[in-house]
Amino acid sequence: MPAKLVVIGIIVWEPDSDSTKSIITQLTNVIRFQKCDQVDGFYERFDSEHNVLYLLLQHDLTLTHDLWLRRLLTLFLTSNHIYWLFPRPRINIDSIRLLRSLQSLRTPLKELCKSLSPTLSFVCQSPSFPTDQLALRFRAHLDGSVRSLISPIASDPAPLFTVPMLKPMLVSPPIPKGKPSREQSAQLKRFHLIAPSIVQAVLSRPNSSLYNSIDAWRISSSTVHDVVSNKVPLVVPVMATVSRLFWDNLLPGIVDSAVRRYVDLCPSGSYGNDIHRVSSDDAIQYVHNSVPLHVFVQLEPALRLQIDAIWTRSGRRLCPAVSLTGRLCTHSFHRVPGAEVPPAYGDLMERCHSSGFSTMCSCNCGRTQQSLPDPFDIDDASKCGLSLPCCESSHIASSDEWHYHKSEGPPQGEVSFQEWHVLCDGGKKQEPIGIIFEFECDSGHRFIHNVHDPLAKYVTSAESIPYAYYPPQDVPLLLKCHECRYLTKTAIAHLRHIYVRASSTPPCFTPQIVIRYRRPAQPRQPNRRHANSRETDDNIDMIADMSLNGLALPPLTTVSIAIPLAFRSSRPGNRAFIPDSSHELALEQGVLYYPGRKSSSIIDNPDIFL
């Protein structure tokens, strides 16, 4: 006499958790499930050798509550034994109410179609137990259940939702040898206490039998599926409505507890995003452990918005703005004057950002230094009060009145202009100009950095050049300050001024200045031109929007070219400044064309060039 068919149902609750993922992976490797044609949403595998049919149903959050309950009801009516996989050793109240609702539907449906009365086992993850070992134990218990059901001496299945006393109802390993935490012990103890009460709450005593063949089961399951889908259109929606009403009454208390938990975890004063994120995640996890997954998914976005509003409205939220020098704003969350803000933040206090720090910076002509607030925006940095009355009066109109602030320490020797040559008329070197590159750190230290003459290694050509020409020359924007080299915050000095003294005979002018951002240098490839060549500068990411064009000068006139603060203190995209050597200032060829050695475009009284 052939063995009767045994139908094993497997319900996966929260299939995205680590423990259930491990079990599903091992099951799919051993039991190769395929989509079931008789019932939508089910996966099946028929073991013809042992005459066992495995059914897999995973909780899909994209399904409506009504459709999920119908599929769950179909599985309970067409299986001999059901394993319910939970990711944690806890069965919430919603699961208990769901089991009771399924039991109340069994009697009326049994009169409409032939149905089975399955036994039920809960598979849960115990604290501090590897998920792979849990999967192995579950697989062993599953094989044992199949052997007991197909045994010739096996009795009829036990009543609905009950497990025989000789069989383990909870498939979970014991607590490991190491002493568990108090919370882990309490969780496992609560589950062992509540699991028998769940089973006793849904006891019933129907008569049931096994199917003779897989064909008979397929015919019966199709009938059950049709009955559940069409004959009971009112019962399942009522179950869903009752469940929603139940959680509507319970959720306010859970949300209030989560909010109090967040407030207790946070400090009493202002705090930043890191503390807020850790505390809010803890409160969200508390709710996740208290409600079923489908309720949590709907509740989480609103709860996060509520916690964020508490953080912002209570005045505890620190302003997240970071200055161009990498310092945080010390104010609580606020609005910035003139900036657009969302309507939800319209009633916040309006104030400017402030880090509490200030930097020393020289004016455009270089004669005066003043303290400037830490800038938070490129536009604000460029608009700082760097143009003073001394700059407007052009005190630096001649080389004799040129003013230099010498800082003690750097081995720079006597202050003197470097000589730079210019090409004009057939590639001949003309009378040199004088040039000085002055650097300044945030503490106010100023020093000179020498840059080689770009024509020192330049090979002239015999062709006529109808304009004055400087070969390209790269100059660093950042250097280490020798005065404050032990202070990491202010150890970087920025190129602040380029002083140019015109030659005694025209034409004479300043070089064109282009500020650009260069990627870190790559290993030099064979047969490749030097990186400073304009034809091979393929590692340049950005050329600044503002370039400083060459300026024609009267003979023996000194001019100060002030480098804008924005380019000294920021990266492309208005991001916070991180000191490195990737900023370069390129002195390009001049842009002023001359018909000959004499030019009518020379200006008589140049202003300070910015």
C-alpha atoms as one frame of an Amber mdcrd trajectory, in Angstrom:
protein
   0.000   0.000   0.000   1.620   3.274  -1.075   2.312   5.903   1.551  -0.153
   8.744   1.741   0.818  12.263   0.751   2.256  14.535   3.452   2.026  18.310
   2.921   4.528  20.470   4.830   3.865  24.233   4.863   6.588  26.775   5.669
   5.716  30.396   6.523   8.574  32.898   6.470   7.854  35.979   8.610  10.166
  38.940   7.856  12.147  37.167   5.104  14.798  39.926   5.027  16.169  39.201
   8.523  19.495  37.378   8.902  18.151  34.255  10.612  15.310  33.639   8.160
  17.612  34.388   5.219  19.982  31.639   6.385  17.168  29.102   6.692  15.696
  30.041   3.313  19.113  29.707   1.672  19.645  26.191   3.015  16.081  25.189
   2.167  16.357  26.381  -1.413  19.674  24.564  -1.801  18.179  21.252  -0.625
  14.530  21.684  -1.603  14.485  23.340  -4.997  11.187  25.200  -4.912   9.229
  26.066  -8.026   6.248  28.316  -8.517   2.954  26.610  -7.658   0.352  26.637
 -10.433  -2.649  25.796  -8.250  -2.249  28.584  -5.673  -0.962  32.104  -6.339
   2.015  33.272  -4.292   3.121  29.759  -3.269   6.294  27.846  -4.139   6.283
  24.054  -4.091   8.553  21.028  -4.355   7.229  17.450  -4.599   9.455  14.662
  -3.243   8.174  11.663  -5.196  10.489   9.234  -3.367   8.919   9.923   0.030
   5.578  11.268  -1.277   6.076  14.630   0.509   4.981  18.030  -0.821   6.720
  21.161   0.502   4.924  24.534   0.272   6.718  27.856   0.870   4.916  31.144
   1.621   6.919  34.318   2.298   5.472  37.428   3.892   5.447  40.034   1.114
   5.117  43.623   2.322   3.922  44.745  -1.108   0.740  42.683  -0.744  -2.417
  44.111   0.713  -3.402  42.853   4.145  -6.487  41.204   2.648  -4.536  39.230
   0.029  -1.904  38.117   2.559  -4.569  36.750   4.925  -6.226  34.819   2.103
  -2.950  33.138   1.157  -2.221  32.341   4.785  -5.672  30.825   5.217  -5.213
  28.690   2.092  -1.945  27.285   3.439  -3.545  26.316   6.757  -6.370  24.517
   4.935  -4.108  22.478   2.625  -1.178  21.397   4.864  -0.590  18.615   7.393
   2.094  20.411   9.359   3.177  24.063   9.283   6.440  25.651  10.376   6.211
  29.354  11.187   9.653  31.031  10.988  10.179  34.107  13.187  13.429  36.135
  13.187  13.398  36.676  16.986  12.317  34.650  20.054   9.114  36.634  20.389
   5.550  36.247  19.114   3.697  39.549  19.194   0.048  40.135  19.957  -0.813
  40.589  16.299   0.300  37.024  15.547  -1.891  35.649  18.367  -4.926  37.499
  17.079  -4.174  36.269  13.566  -4.121  32.640  14.741  -7.416  33.061  16.553
  -8.982  34.596  13.462  -7.783  31.707  11.310  -9.242  29.240  13.781 -12.630
  30.990  13.736 -12.707  30.698   9.934 -11.831  26.994   9.847 -15.289  25.686
  10.846 -17.397  27.527   8.212 -14.848  26.796   5.483 -14.726  23.089   6.336
 -18.400  22.877   5.395 -17.649  24.343   1.949 -14.575  22.306   1.014 -12.433
  19.426   2.184  -9.638  20.841   4.321  -6.853  19.583   6.574  -6.154  20.384
  10.221  -2.438  21.082  10.490  -0.151  20.966  13.466   1.964  24.052  14.058
   5.597  24.555  15.107   7.320  27.868  15.743  10.939  28.289  14.632  12.656
  31.236  16.303  16.149  32.662  16.609  17.533  32.390  20.131  19.904  35.065
  21.465  23.611  34.721  20.630  23.146  31.622  18.496  24.637  31.382  14.979
  22.042  31.470  12.238  23.748  28.694  10.283  23.401  26.278  13.233  19.763
  27.280  13.592  19.209  26.395   9.932  20.819  22.979  10.423  18.643  22.261
  13.463  15.543  23.307  11.569  16.450  21.023   8.676  16.962  18.074  11.048
  13.659  18.731  12.808  11.879  19.011   9.449  13.196  15.617   8.360  12.108
  14.118  11.678   8.591  15.488  11.285   8.304  14.069   7.776   9.453  10.618
   8.935   6.927  10.601  11.765   4.067  11.620   9.461   4.797   9.038   6.747
   5.378   6.242   9.233   2.821   3.396   8.858   2.071   3.545  12.571   1.531
   7.294  12.584  -1.860   8.326  13.915  -4.096  10.984  12.483  -2.763  14.537
  12.673  -3.321  16.412  15.889  -6.050  19.045  16.181  -5.734  22.415  14.498
  -2.855  24.623  15.693  -1.686  22.148  18.320   1.523  20.233  18.672   1.673
  16.790  20.343   3.255  16.957  23.759   6.026  14.549  22.735   7.173  16.838
  19.908   9.109  20.059  20.460   6.948  23.052  19.769   9.857  25.505  19.756
  12.685  24.628  17.385  15.466  26.652  18.979  18.793  25.673  20.571  19.467
  26.107  24.281  21.235  29.119  25.718  25.009  28.913  25.062  27.472  28.120
  27.828  28.461  31.741  28.205  26.306  33.719  30.601  23.626  35.519  28.531
  22.616  39.087  29.130  19.586  39.891  31.259  17.646  41.062  28.209  18.444
  37.872  26.254  17.348  35.647  29.129  14.135  37.611  29.574  13.289  37.351
  25.879  13.763  33.588  25.771  11.852  33.091  29.033   8.925  35.166  27.794
   8.725  33.105  24.622   8.717  29.773  26.471   5.930  31.074  28.705   3.769
  32.523  25.970   4.128  29.768  23.359   2.011  27.130  25.210  -0.696  29.702
  25.925  -0.910  30.468  22.219  -1.470  26.838  21.390  -4.062  26.381  24.138
  -5.917  29.488  22.982  -6.629  28.002  19.543  -7.464  24.386  20.399 -10.063
  22.527  18.316 -10.837  18.854  17.673 -11.683  18.282  13.997 -11.205  14.997
  12.224  -8.730  14.984   9.369  -6.979  12.579   7.063  -4.088  12.510   4.615
  -4.429  12.723   0.858  -3.831   9.558  -1.150  -1.849  11.209  -3.966  -0.465
  14.479  -5.242  -3.201  14.650  -7.886  -5.894  14.472  -5.232  -4.188  17.272
  -3.321  -3.971  19.491  -6.401  -7.687  19.087  -7.077  -8.549  19.808  -3.454
  -6.172  22.765  -3.174  -7.660  24.372  -6.270 -11.106  24.044  -4.716  -9.890
  25.519  -1.433  -8.227  28.398  -3.267 -11.435  29.195  -5.150 -13.491  29.065
  -1.971 -11.108  31.338  -0.084 -10.911  33.767  -3.006 -14.608  33.895  -3.908
 -16.843  32.379  -1.233 -15.607  34.395   1.727 -15.255  37.947   0.380 -16.460
  39.499   3.637 -14.740  37.496   6.363 -11.109  38.262   5.521 -11.627  42.040
   5.097 -13.320  42.044   8.485 -10.202  40.388   9.956  -8.003  43.059   8.407
 -10.264  45.850   9.665 -10.273  44.487  13.203  -6.468  44.224  13.126  -6.117
  47.815  11.949  -8.531  49.080  14.611  -6.591  47.140  17.228  -3.284  48.758
  16.294  -4.883  52.184  15.976  -5.713  51.984  19.682  -2.352  50.529  20.700
   0.089  52.506  18.555  -0.215  55.916  20.297   1.108  54.443  23.531   3.996
  52.726  21.722   4.899  55.936  19.874   4.837  57.965  23.104   7.129  55.423
  24.753   9.560  55.633  21.821   9.614  59.437  21.975  10.283  59.393  25.738
  13.059  56.877  25.135  14.644  59.215  22.564  14.452  62.221  24.897  15.972
  60.258  27.797  18.909  59.073  25.671  19.807  62.558  24.394  21.739  65.142
  26.452  19.903  68.118  27.910  21.862  70.677  25.875  22.418  71.042  22.152
  23.832  68.087  20.246  24.777  67.201  16.703  23.606  64.747  14.097  25.657
  61.794  15.393  23.960  61.731  18.805  20.570  62.335  17.210  21.022  59.465
  14.761  22.094  56.959  17.436  19.262  57.924  19.807  16.596  57.943  17.091
  17.744  54.545  15.796  17.428  53.149  19.325  13.872  54.514  19.633  12.955
  53.172  16.186  14.351  49.759  17.110  12.174  49.771  20.237   9.085  50.220
  18.056  10.338  47.581  15.616  10.513  45.073  18.471   7.007  45.947  19.660
   4.869  45.814  16.504   4.580  43.464  13.516   6.641  44.248  10.455   3.810
  45.454   8.223   2.716  47.912  10.930   6.301  49.070  11.512   6.867  49.778
   7.806   3.880  52.122   7.772   4.781  53.729  11.100   8.528  54.303  10.710
   8.516  57.353   8.332   6.022  59.292  10.464   7.876  58.431  13.670  11.198
  59.608  12.252   9.617  62.900  11.190   8.202  63.354  14.688  11.576  62.692
  16.324  13.331  65.049  13.881  10.785  67.759  14.689  11.434  67.343  18.424
  15.170  67.660  17.796  14.758  70.827  15.727  11.946  72.614  17.585  13.316
  72.083  21.075  16.422  74.125  20.291  18.679  71.110  20.857  19.744  70.721
  17.249  23.151  72.151  16.443  23.548  73.954  13.162  25.240  71.518  10.724
  26.986  74.265   8.714  30.754  73.889   8.339  33.004  76.837   7.613  35.441
  76.875   4.734  38.188  76.194   7.264  36.425  73.065   8.575  34.851  74.427
  11.790  31.247  73.817  12.882  28.740  76.581  13.565  28.178  76.942  17.326
  24.555  78.152  17.114  21.490  75.963  17.405  19.615  75.239  14.191  18.628
  78.566  12.603  17.763  80.386   9.417  20.375  82.360   7.471  19.429  85.916
   6.418  18.521  86.056   2.745  18.511  82.271   2.259  15.484  80.292   1.131
  14.195  77.842   3.741  11.375  75.267   3.722   8.056  76.513   5.132   8.434
  74.176   8.114  11.514  76.139   9.263  10.051  79.598   8.669   9.623  80.390
  12.373  13.193  79.562  13.387  15.534  82.275  14.611  17.401  84.165  11.882
  21.116  84.697  12.416  24.425  84.365  10.593  26.692  81.373  10.985  29.499
  81.685  13.505  32.199  79.251  14.557  33.614  81.540  17.238  36.941  81.736
  15.380  38.468  84.545  13.373  41.484  84.774  11.101  43.999  87.495  10.387
  44.057  88.613   6.791  45.835  91.438   5.029  44.003  93.930   2.852  44.223
  94.044  -0.927  47.203  96.373  -1.030  49.034  94.524   1.748  49.594  97.450
   4.142  46.962  96.573   6.777  45.933  93.388   8.563  42.571  92.875  10.240
  40.641  90.077  11.921  37.909  88.486   9.790  35.159  86.100  10.971  35.428
  82.492   9.895  33.723  82.372   6.443  30.994  79.791   5.752  30.307  80.586
   2.103  32.469  81.374  -0.900  30.514  84.532  -1.668  30.834  85.721   1.932
  34.537  84.977   1.861  35.013  87.063  -1.273  32.942  89.955   0.129  34.863
  90.252   3.400  36.179  93.715   4.180  39.533  93.356   2.408  39.327  96.677
   0.580  40.285  99.399   3.067  40.945 103.141   2.643  44.637 102.426   2.246
  43.835 100.269  -0.780  41.683 102.967  -2.390  44.457 105.575  -2.103  46.928
 103.285  -3.938  49.800 103.648  -1.472  51.720 101.082  -3.436  51.947 103.200
  -6.599  55.761 103.022  -6.687  58.356 100.514  -5.682  59.830 102.880  -3.088
  56.572 102.890  -1.081  55.992  99.164  -1.307  55.181  97.837   2.155  56.195
  94.364   3.345  55.267  92.651   6.627  58.172  90.426   7.587  57.497  87.529
   9.986  60.290  86.191  12.147  61.583  82.729  11.510  61.564  81.739   7.842
  65.068  81.773   6.329  64.244  84.240   3.556  67.096  86.732   3.759  66.720
  90.276   2.475  63.468  91.293   0.862  64.013  91.764  -2.861  62.100  91.312
  -6.086  62.830  88.333  -8.265  63.650  89.073 -11.874  61.317  87.580 -14.469
  61.986  88.033 -18.180  59.447  88.538 -20.923  59.676  87.583 -24.602  58.797
  90.089 -27.299  59.758  90.867 -30.916  61.276  87.728 -32.363  61.622  85.819
 -29.133  64.176  88.170 -27.576  64.334  88.599 -23.837  63.345  92.106 -22.785
  64.186  94.012 -19.628  62.986  91.896 -16.664  60.152  92.743 -14.309  60.282
  92.281 -10.528  57.888  89.842  -8.892  57.234  88.662  -5.312  54.903  85.875
  -4.094  53.707  86.568  -0.544  52.011  83.905   1.620  49.912  84.491   4.727
  48.519  82.051   7.323  45.354  82.404   9.426  47.422  83.634  12.379  48.715
  86.575  10.352  52.265  85.368   9.608  53.492  86.563   6.189  56.517  85.417
   4.248  57.980  85.315   0.738  58.311  82.237  -1.469  60.629  82.328  -4.472
  59.467  80.922  -7.815  61.917  80.259 -10.644  61.912  82.469 -13.702  59.834
  80.611 -16.326  62.322  81.717 -19.018  65.299  80.221 -17.189  65.031  76.992
 -19.197  62.975  78.314 -22.098  64.466  77.956 -25.586  63.687  81.034 -27.704
  62.651  80.828 -31.342  63.541  83.071 -34.226  59.947  83.706 -35.311  58.387
  87.085 -34.627  56.053  87.324 -31.628  53.618  90.267 -32.045  52.843  90.415
 -28.306  54.618  90.211 -24.983  54.796  86.637 -23.706  55.342  84.787 -20.427
  55.719  81.005 -20.649  53.309  79.083 -18.364  54.509  78.712 -14.789  52.736
  76.876 -11.937  52.822  78.395  -8.446  51.502  76.626  -5.305  48.544  78.155
  -3.506  49.378  76.459  -0.188  52.573  76.206   1.854  53.415  75.276   5.433
  53.832  78.212   7.777  57.133  77.954   9.649  55.859  80.068  12.548  52.913
  77.810  13.431  53.984  74.503  11.898  53.232  72.682  15.182  49.593  73.855
  15.167  47.662  71.628  12.788  44.703  74.026  12.471  46.762  77.016  11.323
  49.858  75.417   9.843  48.791  76.191   6.271  49.714  79.496   4.638  47.870
  80.695   1.538  49.148  82.713  -1.377  47.697  86.160  -0.659  49.530  88.685
  -2.858  51.580  88.799  -6.032  53.554  92.048  -6.216  54.777  93.049  -9.682
  57.225  95.926 -10.371  57.277  97.126 -13.960  60.516  97.510 -15.889  61.949
 100.897 -16.801  60.985 100.643 -20.470  57.620  99.664 -21.992  55.897  97.449
 -22.817  55.466  95.975 -19.320  52.490  94.253 -17.724  51.550  91.605 -15.209
  51.139  87.973 -16.245  47.669  86.514 -16.691  46.646  84.434 -13.648  44.446
  81.333 -13.811  43.504  79.394 -10.654  42.800  75.720 -11.238  42.406  72.454
  -9.359  44.752  69.650 -10.338  44.193  65.997  -9.486  46.994  64.222  -7.582
  49.833  63.419  -9.937  49.820  59.955 -11.494  53.017  57.910 -12.031  54.851
  59.347 -14.986  54.537  57.236 -18.129  57.426  56.754 -20.595  57.542  59.085
 -23.609  55.055  61.466 -22.003  55.481  65.223 -21.886  55.883  67.089 -18.628
  52.690  67.689 -16.664  53.168  71.469 -16.803  52.783  71.473 -20.567  49.436
  72.899 -21.621  49.133  70.250 -24.364  49.251  67.363 -21.859  47.373  68.770
 -18.850  44.790  65.988 -18.932  44.730  65.772 -15.127  43.193  69.227 -14.635
  39.685  68.951 -13.216  38.676  72.570 -12.844  39.706  75.991 -14.054  38.314
  78.783 -11.921  35.483  80.863 -13.331  37.399  84.052 -12.557  40.802  84.500
 -14.169  42.992  87.542 -13.545  43.941  89.003 -16.908  47.250  90.671 -17.524
  47.414  94.385 -16.664  49.540  96.917 -18.508  51.689  99.092 -16.217  53.572
 102.385 -16.481  57.351 102.019 -16.113  58.729 101.442 -12.598  55.259 101.008
 -11.096  54.511  98.394  -8.452  51.082  96.768  -8.271  49.592  94.338  -5.754
  47.540  91.443  -7.149  45.361  90.127  -4.305  44.301  86.476  -4.602  40.581
  86.185  -3.697  39.905  84.469  -0.394  37.402  82.118  -2.028  40.091  80.459
  -4.089  42.416  80.214  -1.113  39.885  78.546   1.178  37.649  76.254  -0.820
  37.384  73.427  -3.288  35.138  73.256  -6.359  31.470  72.910  -5.456  31.731
  75.116  -2.327  32.960  72.186  -0.234  34.934  72.541   2.977  38.622  73.164
   2.487  41.041  70.276   3.097  44.707  71.315   2.887  46.618  69.506   0.197
  48.865  70.320  -2.731  46.232  69.979  -5.430  45.574  73.716  -5.834  47.799
  75.500  -8.323  48.009  79.002  -9.655  49.109  79.081 -13.285  50.791  82.201
 -14.644  49.897  82.099 -18.325  50.989  84.160 -21.290  49.767  87.753 -21.463
  46.545  88.689 -23.193  47.479  92.274 -24.173  48.645  92.563 -27.793  51.105
  95.264 -28.878  51.730  96.419 -32.452  55.355  97.079 -31.600  57.679  98.046
 -28.783  55.604 101.125 -28.018  51.973 100.793 -27.034  49.168 103.297 -26.505
  47.359 100.944 -24.125  49.649 101.610 -21.174  47.699 103.129 -18.282  48.985
 106.126 -16.333  47.452 105.630 -12.868  46.690 101.980 -12.214  44.429 101.080
  -9.314  44.983  98.088  -7.127  44.377  95.085  -9.344  41.928  92.508  -7.893
